[in-house]
DNA sequence: GTGAAAGCGCTAACAG
DNA sequence: CTGTTAGCGCTTTCAC
């Protein structure tokens, strides 16, 4: 259980100098194949493992990357983390993961920890302007998520909200819901404006008056969606009503509100979500939603980082397309056939 | 964007030697308060940040800890990760997170990465006997999760399945379900045996014949629970049936199967889950379940690690108690039938 | 193709 | 209280 073996131990065991041992172990071409094999064997029998701290110190490459997200417990961010983890791992490096809880101070502390760990690069969902500072330290980083749009000069990865909204709207129109109600996030959010603008454009293109749409505000929570749906149902007490929700939690809350009001989904109410959270697959009916490519976002963010480090310059923001996941929460008003209510069907 | 400032830059700027600068910055008591302030100021204006690689190299303390779990995308493990992250962060260190996907080779690779990063300690959900090797490298580690029970000689953290099963059974009995059916995991799993044994004990204590219980096997998935429940309903086509499921996914699948069979939950069917996954809160009805203390497990695992490093020896396995979360999936039969009719099974 | 030596940034003796 | 010195383990010139 004593001292871990160093390259000097290996060198001694192989009867070579430590520089030769190092060369052999780093697959340097300037070393005799027989010597290399000898060193390899010695390293193996000594149980040698390269000390990345020393390597990082000498070479400036720590083999460490950082990820700062709001909360690893949030399924969306967990997927992002997984994607980043996979790419970082494929490149022989390791990932430091931090949760900021949308807190400026925590974020600042985590960014400092990343710098002190001498990470080679970082993926950050920015909650404040801390990242401006971060850029000054010369650590390559890419931003991720919608909050990254506030930093147009920094390479970033996001989902294509405009494309997603159009996808949802097209699908709703197809099923006979040309003027869906909207339950949106708080007015303060950038994403809300983008969502609404795209809806307006889509309406205009179809010659429908955007002003005719029912809109409710919410706060991206289950409870918020529940309350907003109650208001919506009060405003439109009869007839089928279709609702396009700004996220899945809102949609799930809306679904419960409808049920408790005796309006059955999808018979009396159609609900379309946005996110692709796992819980949507287990609700009743299953939640039809637009899935953000969370894992792919994490992967692409990590790839962008490696590209940047390798000197391949990154262009600004990359928008990844979203995908429609059909489950059972939308009625097909155009069809004469009885409604299909699927509960199973996970992505 | 040039070279990051080192402690030598700080020392020069403050007009002291680098060791004095180091002492001042490490809050060593052996330094004049005025000097310390001077150095602090210099460090600040230089934009100095300690290089943890160098610190780790010199002191042997890398400030890095490792976590190897099956999948960060699994909500249970994400909670564990969060708990560990929080404690590690509170101690000024950072956490390297890896997902093994229950794969031996990936696990081995991750453990090697941890060793090479010279982590000060690791938390591992073991999938294979790789951890036996790991122990030999002198890196402190604690195991976590039910698979850790295979290594009784290593400190580990788990949830108290026996206590959880008793909690569930007590609650079911209280609500008038003295002989619930069981949907369990695969026969190969250790957890299954423990679950079943506890149920038997509980039955015996209440003078009910364990053999009278309906049992179905499943595989811990939604689809598996769905199929198992179909078989259960076929075996017991009439009357209220209560089911204690080995995990929440099974329970959610069972709920769907019941609904599709026209047996409404909780009117005709009572379903009790086990895990505490988020999706259970959004199902209809909400899933009553026994929640494993996932985050607390992560916290305690990290704490145990710090204890061990600090020389406070760890005792074997710690079992953390689970908690009943009441939502809407259990019927209270006590309303019409006398409660606590021990020994009276239905047949 | 191999060895000797320097040094990455820091902390921990050891002197003063 | 503060400065000097010696490495931690590794890679990388620079010689040979």
PDB file of C-alpha atoms in Angstrom, chain B residues 101-232:
ATOM      1  CA  UNK B 101     -23.670   1.891 -18.098  1.00  0.00           C
ATOM      2  CA  UNK B 102     -23.318  -1.258 -16.004  1.00  0.00           C
ATOM      3  CA  UNK B 103     -20.440  -2.193 -18.255  1.00  0.00           C
ATOM      4  CA  UNK B 104     -17.357  -3.854 -16.788  1.00  0.00           C
ATOM      5  CA  UNK B 105     -14.908  -2.391 -19.252  1.00  0.00           C
ATOM      6  CA  UNK B 106     -16.242   1.122 -18.968  1.00  0.00           C
ATOM      7  CA  UNK B 107     -16.103   0.826 -15.219  1.00  0.00           C
ATOM      8  CA  UNK B 108     -12.519  -0.366 -15.353  1.00  0.00           C
ATOM      9  CA  UNK B 109     -11.577   2.505 -17.649  1.00  0.00           C
ATOM     10  CA  UNK B 110     -13.224   5.033 -15.368  1.00  0.00           C
ATOM     11  CA  UNK B 111     -11.496   3.678 -12.307  1.00  0.00           C
ATOM     12  CA  UNK B 112      -8.202   3.946 -14.124  1.00  0.00           C
ATOM     13  CA  UNK B 113      -8.978   7.537 -15.077  1.00  0.00           C
ATOM     14  CA  UNK B 114      -9.673   8.293 -11.430  1.00  0.00           C
ATOM     15  CA  UNK B 115      -6.383   6.816 -10.359  1.00  0.00           C
ATOM     16  CA  UNK B 116      -4.466   8.717 -13.001  1.00  0.00           C
ATOM     17  CA  UNK B 117      -6.162  11.927 -11.972  1.00  0.00           C
ATOM     18  CA  UNK B 118      -4.901  11.136  -8.474  1.00  0.00           C
ATOM     19  CA  UNK B 119      -8.310  11.625  -6.898  1.00  0.00           C
ATOM     20  CA  UNK B 120      -8.202  11.768  -3.135  1.00  0.00           C
ATOM     21  CA  UNK B 121     -11.125   9.386  -2.888  1.00  0.00           C
ATOM     22  CA  UNK B 122     -13.944   7.835  -4.857  1.00  0.00           C
ATOM     23  CA  UNK B 123     -17.587   6.854  -4.554  1.00  0.00           C
ATOM     24  CA  UNK B 124     -18.452   3.845  -6.625  1.00  0.00           C
ATOM     25  CA  UNK B 125     -21.523   1.857  -7.506  1.00  0.00           C
ATOM     26  CA  UNK B 126     -19.746  -1.373  -8.351  1.00  0.00           C
ATOM     27  CA  UNK B 127     -20.846  -3.326 -11.395  1.00  0.00           C
ATOM     28  CA  UNK B 128     -18.049  -5.870 -11.312  1.00  0.00           C
ATOM     29  CA  UNK B 129     -15.142  -6.972  -9.197  1.00  0.00           C
ATOM     30  CA  UNK B 130     -13.001  -4.178 -10.590  1.00  0.00           C
ATOM     31  CA  UNK B 131     -13.281  -2.469  -7.252  1.00  0.00           C
ATOM     32  CA  UNK B 132     -11.218  -5.209  -5.679  1.00  0.00           C
ATOM     33  CA  UNK B 133      -8.307  -4.049  -7.792  1.00  0.00           C
ATOM     34  CA  UNK B 134      -9.106  -0.472  -7.059  1.00  0.00           C
ATOM     35  CA  UNK B 135      -8.641  -1.011  -3.366  1.00  0.00           C
ATOM     36  CA  UNK B 136      -5.060  -2.035  -3.921  1.00  0.00           C
ATOM     37  CA  UNK B 137      -4.026   1.384  -5.160  1.00  0.00           C
ATOM     38  CA  UNK B 138      -4.422   2.984  -1.808  1.00  0.00           C
ATOM     39  CA  UNK B 139      -7.156   5.362  -2.891  1.00  0.00           C
ATOM     40  CA  UNK B 140      -9.866   5.572  -0.239  1.00  0.00           C
ATOM     41  CA  UNK B 141     -13.295   4.736  -1.572  1.00  0.00           C
ATOM     42  CA  UNK B 142     -16.794   3.949  -0.443  1.00  0.00           C
ATOM     43  CA  UNK B 143     -19.321   1.876  -2.269  1.00  0.00           C
ATOM     44  CA  UNK B 144     -22.904   2.923  -2.832  1.00  0.00           C
ATOM     45  CA  UNK B 145     -26.128   1.229  -3.833  1.00  0.00           C
ATOM     46  CA  UNK B 146     -27.423  -2.281  -3.433  1.00  0.00           C
ATOM     47  CA  UNK B 147     -24.707  -3.864  -5.567  1.00  0.00           C
ATOM     48  CA  UNK B 148     -22.241  -2.791  -2.890  1.00  0.00           C
ATOM     49  CA  UNK B 149     -23.509  -5.530  -0.613  1.00  0.00           C
ATOM     50  CA  UNK B 150     -21.357  -7.983  -2.489  1.00  0.00           C
ATOM     51  CA  UNK B 151     -18.361  -6.378  -0.821  1.00  0.00           C
ATOM     52  CA  UNK B 152     -19.075  -6.646   2.885  1.00  0.00           C
ATOM     53  CA  UNK B 153     -15.530  -5.681   3.802  1.00  0.00           C
ATOM     54  CA  UNK B 154     -15.714  -2.277   2.164  1.00  0.00           C
ATOM     55  CA  UNK B 155     -17.489   0.698   3.729  1.00  0.00           C
ATOM     56  CA  UNK B 156     -20.698   1.358   1.855  1.00  0.00           C
ATOM     57  CA  UNK B 157     -23.952   3.268   1.838  1.00  0.00           C
ATOM     58  CA  UNK B 158     -27.315   1.897   0.871  1.00  0.00           C
ATOM     59  CA  UNK B 159     -30.979   2.270   1.542  1.00  0.00           C
ATOM     60  CA  UNK B 160     -32.638   0.103   4.123  1.00  0.00           C
ATOM     61  CA  UNK B 161     -34.742  -2.204   1.989  1.00  0.00           C
ATOM     62  CA  UNK B 162     -36.047  -4.205   4.918  1.00  0.00           C
ATOM     63  CA  UNK B 163     -37.236  -1.070   6.666  1.00  0.00           C
ATOM     64  CA  UNK B 164     -38.758   0.170   3.422  1.00  0.00           C
ATOM     65  CA  UNK B 165     -40.646  -3.040   2.779  1.00  0.00           C
ATOM     66  CA  UNK B 166     -41.983  -3.033   6.319  1.00  0.00           C
ATOM     67  CA  UNK B 167     -43.028   0.563   5.964  1.00  0.00           C
ATOM     68  CA  UNK B 168     -44.939  -0.255   2.809  1.00  0.00           C
ATOM     69  CA  UNK B 169     -46.515  -3.364   4.245  1.00  0.00           C
ATOM     70  CA  UNK B 170     -47.574  -1.596   7.422  1.00  0.00           C
ATOM     71  CA  UNK B 171     -49.207   1.081   5.357  1.00  0.00           C
ATOM     72  CA  UNK B 172     -50.956  -1.412   3.117  1.00  0.00           C
ATOM     73  CA  UNK B 173     -52.267  -3.329   6.112  1.00  0.00           C
ATOM     74  CA  UNK B 174     -53.456  -0.084   7.634  1.00  0.00           C
ATOM     75  CA  UNK B 175     -55.452   0.681   4.513  1.00  0.00           C
ATOM     76  CA  UNK B 176     -56.994  -2.757   4.515  1.00  0.00           C
ATOM     77  CA  UNK B 177     -54.686  -4.653   2.181  1.00  0.00           C
ATOM     78  CA  UNK B 178     -53.288  -7.406   4.387  1.00  0.00           C
ATOM     79  CA  UNK B 179     -52.190  -9.647   1.515  1.00  0.00           C
ATOM     80  CA  UNK B 180     -50.916  -7.503  -1.334  1.00  0.00           C
ATOM     81  CA  UNK B 181     -49.692  -9.028  -4.546  1.00  0.00           C
ATOM     82  CA  UNK B 182     -46.029  -8.510  -5.388  1.00  0.00           C
ATOM     83  CA  UNK B 183     -44.365  -7.590  -8.646  1.00  0.00           C
ATOM     84  CA  UNK B 184     -40.678  -8.201  -8.150  1.00  0.00           C
ATOM     85  CA  UNK B 185     -37.455  -7.846 -10.090  1.00  0.00           C
ATOM     86  CA  UNK B 186     -35.582 -10.696 -11.752  1.00  0.00           C
ATOM     87  CA  UNK B 187     -34.707 -13.722  -9.633  1.00  0.00           C
ATOM     88  CA  UNK B 188     -31.014 -13.047 -10.180  1.00  0.00           C
ATOM     89  CA  UNK B 189     -31.044  -9.862  -8.137  1.00  0.00           C
ATOM     90  CA  UNK B 190     -29.982  -9.820  -4.533  1.00  0.00           C
ATOM     91  CA  UNK B 191     -32.436  -7.041  -3.780  1.00  0.00           C
ATOM     92  CA  UNK B 192     -35.298  -9.283  -4.822  1.00  0.00           C
ATOM     93  CA  UNK B 193     -34.411 -11.908  -2.248  1.00  0.00           C
ATOM     94  CA  UNK B 194     -34.176  -9.323   0.490  1.00  0.00           C
ATOM     95  CA  UNK B 195     -37.510  -7.816  -0.498  1.00  0.00           C
ATOM     96  CA  UNK B 196     -39.242 -11.168  -0.510  1.00  0.00           C
ATOM     97  CA  UNK B 197     -37.695 -12.344   2.715  1.00  0.00           C
ATOM     98  CA  UNK B 198     -38.857  -9.226   4.524  1.00  0.00           C
ATOM     99  CA  UNK B 199     -42.360  -9.670   3.178  1.00  0.00           C
ATOM    100  CA  UNK B 200     -42.382 -13.241   4.457  1.00  0.00           C
ATOM    101  CA  UNK B 201     -41.220 -12.188   7.877  1.00  0.00           C
ATOM    102  CA  UNK B 202     -43.831  -9.497   8.031  1.00  0.00           C
ATOM    103  CA  UNK B 203     -46.544 -11.953   7.035  1.00  0.00           C
ATOM    104  CA  UNK B 204     -45.489 -14.476   9.633  1.00  0.00           C
ATOM    105  CA  UNK B 205     -45.564 -11.834  12.318  1.00  0.00           C
ATOM    106  CA  UNK B 206     -49.168 -11.104  11.352  1.00  0.00           C
ATOM    107  CA  UNK B 207     -50.109 -14.783  11.140  1.00  0.00           C
ATOM    108  CA  UNK B 208     -50.780 -14.675   7.444  1.00  0.00           C
ATOM    109  CA  UNK B 209     -49.506 -17.356   5.108  1.00  0.00           C
ATOM    110  CA  UNK B 210     -46.840 -15.872   2.807  1.00  0.00           C
ATOM    111  CA  UNK B 211     -47.648 -18.589   0.309  1.00  0.00           C
ATOM    112  CA  UNK B 212     -51.041 -17.009  -0.241  1.00  0.00           C
ATOM    113  CA  UNK B 213     -49.486 -13.924  -1.797  1.00  0.00           C
ATOM    114  CA  UNK B 214     -49.656 -13.524  -5.537  1.00  0.00           C
ATOM    115  CA  UNK B 215     -46.168 -12.948  -6.955  1.00  0.00           C
ATOM    116  CA  UNK B 216     -45.112 -11.948 -10.443  1.00  0.00           C
ATOM    117  CA  UNK B 217     -41.626 -11.470 -11.823  1.00  0.00           C
ATOM    118  CA  UNK B 218     -40.584  -8.482 -13.841  1.00  0.00           C
ATOM    119  CA  UNK B 219     -37.426  -6.726 -14.943  1.00  0.00           C
ATOM    120  CA  UNK B 220     -37.548  -3.288 -13.345  1.00  0.00           C
ATOM    121  CA  UNK B 221     -38.907  -1.649 -16.515  1.00  0.00           C
ATOM    122  CA  UNK B 222     -42.171   0.077 -17.384  1.00  0.00           C
ATOM    123  CA  UNK B 223     -42.928  -2.550 -20.013  1.00  0.00           C
ATOM    124  CA  UNK B 224     -42.080  -5.327 -17.580  1.00  0.00           C
ATOM    125  CA  UNK B 225     -44.466  -3.908 -15.009  1.00  0.00           C
ATOM    126  CA  UNK B 226     -47.168  -3.570 -17.626  1.00  0.00           C
ATOM    127  CA  UNK B 227     -46.885  -7.232 -18.636  1.00  0.00           C
ATOM    128  CA  UNK B 228     -46.646  -8.494 -15.068  1.00  0.00           C
ATOM    129  CA  UNK B 229     -49.755  -6.588 -14.112  1.00  0.00           C
ATOM    130  CA  UNK B 230     -51.669  -8.076 -17.026  1.00  0.00           C
ATOM    131  CA  UNK B 231     -50.805 -11.532 -15.748  1.00  0.00           C
ATOM    132  CA  UNK B 232     -51.838 -10.538 -12.251  1.00  0.00           C
TER     133      UNK B 232
END
